[in-house]
PDB file of C-alpha atoms in Angstrom:
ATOM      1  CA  UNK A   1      29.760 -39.199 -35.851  1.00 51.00           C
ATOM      2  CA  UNK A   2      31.784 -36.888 -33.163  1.00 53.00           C
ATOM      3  CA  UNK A   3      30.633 -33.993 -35.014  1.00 49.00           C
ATOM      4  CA  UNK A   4      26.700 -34.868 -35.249  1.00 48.00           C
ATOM      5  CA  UNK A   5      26.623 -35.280 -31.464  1.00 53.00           C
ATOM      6  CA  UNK A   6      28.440 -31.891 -30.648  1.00 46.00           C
ATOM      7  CA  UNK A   7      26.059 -30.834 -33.330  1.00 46.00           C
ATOM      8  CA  UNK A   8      22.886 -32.348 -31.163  1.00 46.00           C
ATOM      9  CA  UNK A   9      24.572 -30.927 -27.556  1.00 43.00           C
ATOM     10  CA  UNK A  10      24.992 -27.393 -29.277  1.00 42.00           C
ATOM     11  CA  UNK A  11      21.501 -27.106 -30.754  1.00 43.00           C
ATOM     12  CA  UNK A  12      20.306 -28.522 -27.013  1.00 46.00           C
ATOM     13  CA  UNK A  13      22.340 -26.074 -24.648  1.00 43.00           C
ATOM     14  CA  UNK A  14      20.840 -23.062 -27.404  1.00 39.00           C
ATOM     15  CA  UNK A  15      17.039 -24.575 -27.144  1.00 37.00           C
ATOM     16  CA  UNK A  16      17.697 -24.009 -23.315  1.00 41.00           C
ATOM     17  CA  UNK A  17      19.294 -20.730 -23.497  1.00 37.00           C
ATOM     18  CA  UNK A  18      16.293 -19.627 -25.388  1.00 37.00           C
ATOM     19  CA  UNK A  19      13.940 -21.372 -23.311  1.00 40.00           C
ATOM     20  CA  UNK A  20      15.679 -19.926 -20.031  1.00 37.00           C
ATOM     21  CA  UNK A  21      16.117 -16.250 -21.510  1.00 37.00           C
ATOM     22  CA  UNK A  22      12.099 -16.147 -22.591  1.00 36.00           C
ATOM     23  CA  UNK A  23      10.297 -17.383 -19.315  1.00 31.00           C
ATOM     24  CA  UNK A  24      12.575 -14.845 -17.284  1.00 30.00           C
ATOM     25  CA  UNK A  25      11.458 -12.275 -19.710  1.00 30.00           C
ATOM     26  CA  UNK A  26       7.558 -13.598 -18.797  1.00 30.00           C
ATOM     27  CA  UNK A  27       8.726 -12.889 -14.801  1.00 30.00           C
ATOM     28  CA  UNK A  28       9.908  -9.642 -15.780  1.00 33.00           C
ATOM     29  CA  UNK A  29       6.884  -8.124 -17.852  1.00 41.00           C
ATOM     30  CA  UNK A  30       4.504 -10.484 -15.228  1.00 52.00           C
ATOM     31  CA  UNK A  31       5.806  -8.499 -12.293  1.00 83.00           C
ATOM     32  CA  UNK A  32       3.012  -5.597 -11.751  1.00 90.00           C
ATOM     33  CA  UNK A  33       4.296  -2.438  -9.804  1.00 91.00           C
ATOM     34  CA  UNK A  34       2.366   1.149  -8.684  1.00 94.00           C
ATOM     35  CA  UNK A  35       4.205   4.212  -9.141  1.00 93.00           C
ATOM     36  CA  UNK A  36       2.810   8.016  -8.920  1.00 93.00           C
ATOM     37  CA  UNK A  37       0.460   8.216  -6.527  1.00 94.00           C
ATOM     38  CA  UNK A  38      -1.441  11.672  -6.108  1.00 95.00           C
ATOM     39  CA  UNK A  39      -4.292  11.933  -3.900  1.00 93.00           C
ATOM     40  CA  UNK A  40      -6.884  15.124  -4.252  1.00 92.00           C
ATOM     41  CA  UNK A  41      -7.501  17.035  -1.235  1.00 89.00           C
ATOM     42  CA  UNK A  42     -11.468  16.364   0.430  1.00 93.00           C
ATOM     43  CA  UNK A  43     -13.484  17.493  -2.609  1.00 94.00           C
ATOM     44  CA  UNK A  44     -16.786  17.420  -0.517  1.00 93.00           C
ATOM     45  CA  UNK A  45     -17.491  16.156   2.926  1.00 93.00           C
ATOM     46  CA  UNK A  46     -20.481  15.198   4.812  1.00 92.00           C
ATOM     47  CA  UNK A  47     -21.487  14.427   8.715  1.00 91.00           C
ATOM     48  CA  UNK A  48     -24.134  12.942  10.555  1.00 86.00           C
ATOM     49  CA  UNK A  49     -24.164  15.420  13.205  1.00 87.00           C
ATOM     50  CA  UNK A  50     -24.116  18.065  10.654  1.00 81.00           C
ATOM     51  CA  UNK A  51     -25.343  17.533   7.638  1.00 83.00           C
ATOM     52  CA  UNK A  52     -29.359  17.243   6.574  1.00 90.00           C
ATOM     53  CA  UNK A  53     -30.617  13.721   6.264  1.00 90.00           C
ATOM     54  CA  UNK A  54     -31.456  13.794   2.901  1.00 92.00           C
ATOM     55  CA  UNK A  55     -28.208  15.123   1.624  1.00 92.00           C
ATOM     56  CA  UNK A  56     -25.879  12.844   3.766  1.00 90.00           C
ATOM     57  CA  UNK A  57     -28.003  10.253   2.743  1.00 91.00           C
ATOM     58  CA  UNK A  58     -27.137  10.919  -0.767  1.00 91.00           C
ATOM     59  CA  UNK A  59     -23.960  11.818  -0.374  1.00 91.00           C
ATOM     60  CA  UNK A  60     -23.139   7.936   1.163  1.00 90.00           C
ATOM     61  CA  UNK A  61     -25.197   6.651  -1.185  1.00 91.00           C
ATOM     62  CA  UNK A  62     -23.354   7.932  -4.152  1.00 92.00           C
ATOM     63  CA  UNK A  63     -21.285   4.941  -5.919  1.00 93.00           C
ATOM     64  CA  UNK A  64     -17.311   5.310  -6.636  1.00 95.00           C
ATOM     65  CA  UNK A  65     -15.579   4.801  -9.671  1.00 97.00           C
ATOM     66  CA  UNK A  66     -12.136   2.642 -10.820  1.00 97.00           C
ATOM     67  CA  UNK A  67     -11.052   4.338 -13.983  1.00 97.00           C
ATOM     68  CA  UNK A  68      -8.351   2.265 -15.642  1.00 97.00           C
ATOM     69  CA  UNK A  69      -6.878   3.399 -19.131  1.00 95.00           C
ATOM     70  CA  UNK A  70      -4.122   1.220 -21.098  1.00 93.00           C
ATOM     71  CA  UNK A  71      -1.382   3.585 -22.603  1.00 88.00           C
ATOM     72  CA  UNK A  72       2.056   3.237 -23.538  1.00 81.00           C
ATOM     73  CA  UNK A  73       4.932   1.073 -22.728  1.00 86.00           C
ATOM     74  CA  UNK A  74       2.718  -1.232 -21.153  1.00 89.00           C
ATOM     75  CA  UNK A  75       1.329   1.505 -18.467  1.00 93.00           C
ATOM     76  CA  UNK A  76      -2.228   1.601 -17.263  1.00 95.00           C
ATOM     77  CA  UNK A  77      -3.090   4.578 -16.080  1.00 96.00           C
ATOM     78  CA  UNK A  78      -5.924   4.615 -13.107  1.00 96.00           C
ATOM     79  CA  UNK A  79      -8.177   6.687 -11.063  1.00 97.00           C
ATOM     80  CA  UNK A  80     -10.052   6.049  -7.997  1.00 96.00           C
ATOM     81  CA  UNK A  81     -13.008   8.527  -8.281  1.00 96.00           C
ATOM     82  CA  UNK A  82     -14.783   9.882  -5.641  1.00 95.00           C
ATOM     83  CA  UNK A  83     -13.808   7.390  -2.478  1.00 92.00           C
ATOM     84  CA  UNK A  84     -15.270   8.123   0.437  1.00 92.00           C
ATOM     85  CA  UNK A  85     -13.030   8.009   3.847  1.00 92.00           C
ATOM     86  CA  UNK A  86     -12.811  10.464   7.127  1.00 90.00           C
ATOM     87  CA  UNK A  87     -11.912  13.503   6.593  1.00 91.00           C
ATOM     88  CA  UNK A  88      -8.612  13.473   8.310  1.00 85.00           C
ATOM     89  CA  UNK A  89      -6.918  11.629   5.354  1.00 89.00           C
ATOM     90  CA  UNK A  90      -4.064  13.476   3.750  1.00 83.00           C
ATOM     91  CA  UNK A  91      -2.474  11.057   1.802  1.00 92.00           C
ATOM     92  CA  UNK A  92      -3.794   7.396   0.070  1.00 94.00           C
ATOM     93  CA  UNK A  93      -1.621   5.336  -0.890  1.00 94.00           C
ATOM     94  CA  UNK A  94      -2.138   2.421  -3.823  1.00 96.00           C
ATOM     95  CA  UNK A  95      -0.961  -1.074  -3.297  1.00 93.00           C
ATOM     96  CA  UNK A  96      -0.453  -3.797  -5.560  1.00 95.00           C
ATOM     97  CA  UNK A  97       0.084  -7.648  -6.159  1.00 92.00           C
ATOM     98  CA  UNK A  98      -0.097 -10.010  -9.210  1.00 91.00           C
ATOM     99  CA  UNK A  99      -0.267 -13.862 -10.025  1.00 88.00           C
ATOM    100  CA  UNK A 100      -1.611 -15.942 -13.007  1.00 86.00           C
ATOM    101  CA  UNK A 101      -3.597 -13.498 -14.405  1.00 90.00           C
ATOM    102  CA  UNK A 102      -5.156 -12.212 -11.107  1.00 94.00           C
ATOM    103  CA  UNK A 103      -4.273  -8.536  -9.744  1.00 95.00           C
ATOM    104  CA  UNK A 104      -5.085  -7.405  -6.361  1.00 95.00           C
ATOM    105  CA  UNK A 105      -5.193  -3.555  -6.005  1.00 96.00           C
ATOM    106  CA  UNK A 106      -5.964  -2.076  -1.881  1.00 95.00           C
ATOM    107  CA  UNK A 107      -6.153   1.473  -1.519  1.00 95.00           C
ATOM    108  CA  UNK A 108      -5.709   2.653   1.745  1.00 94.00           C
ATOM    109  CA  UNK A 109      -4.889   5.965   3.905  1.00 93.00           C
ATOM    110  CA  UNK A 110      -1.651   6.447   5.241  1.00 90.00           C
ATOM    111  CA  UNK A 111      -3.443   6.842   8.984  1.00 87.00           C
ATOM    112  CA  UNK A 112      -6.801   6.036  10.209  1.00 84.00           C
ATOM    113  CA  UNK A 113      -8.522   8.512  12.408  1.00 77.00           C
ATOM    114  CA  UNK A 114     -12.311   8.356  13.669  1.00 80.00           C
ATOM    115  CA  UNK A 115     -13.947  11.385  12.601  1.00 83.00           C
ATOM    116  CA  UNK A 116     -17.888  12.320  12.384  1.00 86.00           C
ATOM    117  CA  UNK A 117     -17.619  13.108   8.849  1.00 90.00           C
ATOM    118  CA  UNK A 118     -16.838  11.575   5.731  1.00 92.00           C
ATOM    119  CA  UNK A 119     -14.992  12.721   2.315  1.00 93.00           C
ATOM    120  CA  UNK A 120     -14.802  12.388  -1.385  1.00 94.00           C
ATOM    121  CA  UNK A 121     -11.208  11.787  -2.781  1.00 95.00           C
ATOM    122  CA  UNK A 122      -9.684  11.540  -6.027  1.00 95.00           C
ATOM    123  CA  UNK A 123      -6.783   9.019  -5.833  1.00 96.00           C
ATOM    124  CA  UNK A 124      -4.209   8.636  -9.257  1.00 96.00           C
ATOM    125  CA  UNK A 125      -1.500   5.945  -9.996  1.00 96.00           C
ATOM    126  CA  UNK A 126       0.355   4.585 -12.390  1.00 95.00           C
ATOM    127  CA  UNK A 127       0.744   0.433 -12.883  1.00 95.00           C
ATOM    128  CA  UNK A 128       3.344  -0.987 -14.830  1.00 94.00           C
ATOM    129  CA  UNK A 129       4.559  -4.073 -16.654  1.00 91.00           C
ATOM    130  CA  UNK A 130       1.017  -4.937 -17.557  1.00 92.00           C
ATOM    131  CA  UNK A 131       0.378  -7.159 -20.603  1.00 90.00           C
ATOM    132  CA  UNK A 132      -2.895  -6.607 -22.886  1.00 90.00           C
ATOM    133  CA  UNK A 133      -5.343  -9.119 -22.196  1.00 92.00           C
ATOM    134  CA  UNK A 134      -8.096 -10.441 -19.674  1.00 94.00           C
ATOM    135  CA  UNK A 135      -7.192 -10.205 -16.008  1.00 95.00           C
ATOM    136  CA  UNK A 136      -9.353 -11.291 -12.931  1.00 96.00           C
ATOM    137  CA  UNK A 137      -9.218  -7.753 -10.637  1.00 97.00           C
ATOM    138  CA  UNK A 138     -10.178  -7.704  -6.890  1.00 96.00           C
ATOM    139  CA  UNK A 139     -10.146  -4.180  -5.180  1.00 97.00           C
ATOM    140  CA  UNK A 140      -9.759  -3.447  -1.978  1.00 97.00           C
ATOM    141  CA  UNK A 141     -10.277  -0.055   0.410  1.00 95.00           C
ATOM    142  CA  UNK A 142      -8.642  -1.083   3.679  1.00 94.00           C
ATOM    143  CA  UNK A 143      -7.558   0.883   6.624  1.00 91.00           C
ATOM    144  CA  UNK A 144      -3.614   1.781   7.077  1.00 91.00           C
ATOM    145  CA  UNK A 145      -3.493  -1.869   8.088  1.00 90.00           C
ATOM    146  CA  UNK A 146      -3.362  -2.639   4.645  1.00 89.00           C
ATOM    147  CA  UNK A 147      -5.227  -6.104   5.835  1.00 90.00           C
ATOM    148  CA  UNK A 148      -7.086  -7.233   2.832  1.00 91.00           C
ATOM    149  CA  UNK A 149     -10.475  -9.485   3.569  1.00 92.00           C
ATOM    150  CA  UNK A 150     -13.994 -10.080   1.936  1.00 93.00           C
ATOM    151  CA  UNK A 151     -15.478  -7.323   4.321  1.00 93.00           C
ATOM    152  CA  UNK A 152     -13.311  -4.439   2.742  1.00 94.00           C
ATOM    153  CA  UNK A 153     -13.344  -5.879  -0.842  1.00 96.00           C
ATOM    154  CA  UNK A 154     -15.273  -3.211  -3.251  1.00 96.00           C
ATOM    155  CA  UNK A 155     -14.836  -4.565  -6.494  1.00 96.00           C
ATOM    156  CA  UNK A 156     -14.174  -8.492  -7.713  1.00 96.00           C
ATOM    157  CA  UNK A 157     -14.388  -9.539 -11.991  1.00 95.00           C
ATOM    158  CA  UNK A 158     -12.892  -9.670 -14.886  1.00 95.00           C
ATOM    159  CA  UNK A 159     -11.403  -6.843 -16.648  1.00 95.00           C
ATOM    160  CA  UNK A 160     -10.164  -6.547 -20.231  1.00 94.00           C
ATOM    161  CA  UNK A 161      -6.953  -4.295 -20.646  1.00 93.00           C
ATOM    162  CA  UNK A 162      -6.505  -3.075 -24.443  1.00 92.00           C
ATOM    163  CA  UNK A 163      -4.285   0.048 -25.303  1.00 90.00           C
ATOM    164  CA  UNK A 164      -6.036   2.435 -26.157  1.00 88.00           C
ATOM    165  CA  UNK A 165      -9.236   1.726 -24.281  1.00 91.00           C
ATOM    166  CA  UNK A 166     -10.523   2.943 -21.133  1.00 94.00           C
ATOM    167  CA  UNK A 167     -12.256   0.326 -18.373  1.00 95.00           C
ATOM    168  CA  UNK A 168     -14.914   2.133 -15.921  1.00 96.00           C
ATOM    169  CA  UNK A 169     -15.617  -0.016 -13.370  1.00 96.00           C
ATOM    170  CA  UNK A 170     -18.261   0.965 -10.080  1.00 96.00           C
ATOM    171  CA  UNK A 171     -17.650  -0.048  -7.097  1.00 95.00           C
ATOM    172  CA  UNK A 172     -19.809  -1.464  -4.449  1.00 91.00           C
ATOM    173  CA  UNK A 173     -19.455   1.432  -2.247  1.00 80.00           C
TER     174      UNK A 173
END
């Protein structure tokens, strides 16, 4: 009898171990980061003041792209195409959080200057830790603030990341 209940107290503490040692493995591999961010310089510009209607018109009117691509070791390589900002910018930077199945990505400049003309930027990053599978994605293009609200969100739905696969997504501006 002593031995079938250190028999039932080993096979418990070992369930818990396991237990213990998979859900911090979950936190681990749950725990999004951003890592190589490379912004292009102004690829083309446009101003009010200087520009013809009809092209600056265009220009603004032009939507931008989120290209996300699943590769190895559980990276997702992205691209913000052709973002629009002033033309001051000289460096974006890429931002991320993640909960439940939700990721939150801002991109924002590293200062904010008023300027009367506007520029197209290519901005590249690196996420990692991400897991295959359906994810509800909100996108952001805030100032330096980095202050996140429904007036600067771009892009808000559900993405599937498979390896292999690339996800185009337009945003609203």
């Amino acid at each position: 009898m002593k031995h079938w209940r250190f028999i039932n107290c080993l096979a418990i503490f070992c369930l818990s171990v396991l237990m213990l040692s998979c859900s911090t493995e979950n936190a681990v591999v749950g725990s999004i980061g951003v890592s190589d961010v490379k912004s292009s310089g102004c690829k083309a510009s446009a101003s009010l003041l200087d520009s013809r209607p009809e092209y600056y018109n265009s220009f603004v009117g032009q939507k931008s792209v989120l290209r996300l691509s699943f590769g190895a070791d559980n990276i997702v390589n992205g691209r913000f195409e052709d973002f629009m900002d002033n033309c001051a910018i000289d460096l974006f930077h890429v931002g991320v959080s993640s909960s439940e199945g939700k990721i939150i990505l801002a991109l924002y400049p590293d200062k904010d200057m008023m300027t009367n003309c506007l520029c197209r930027y290519d901005v590249d990053f690196k996420m990692q830790n991400v897991v295959s599978g359906n994810y509800q994605l909100e996108v952001y293009h805030t100032t330096a603030d980095k202050q996140i609200s429904k007036d600067n969100m771009i892009y808000s739905g559900t993405v599937n990341l498979e390896k292999g696969k690339e996800v185009v997504l337009t945003m609203s501006r």
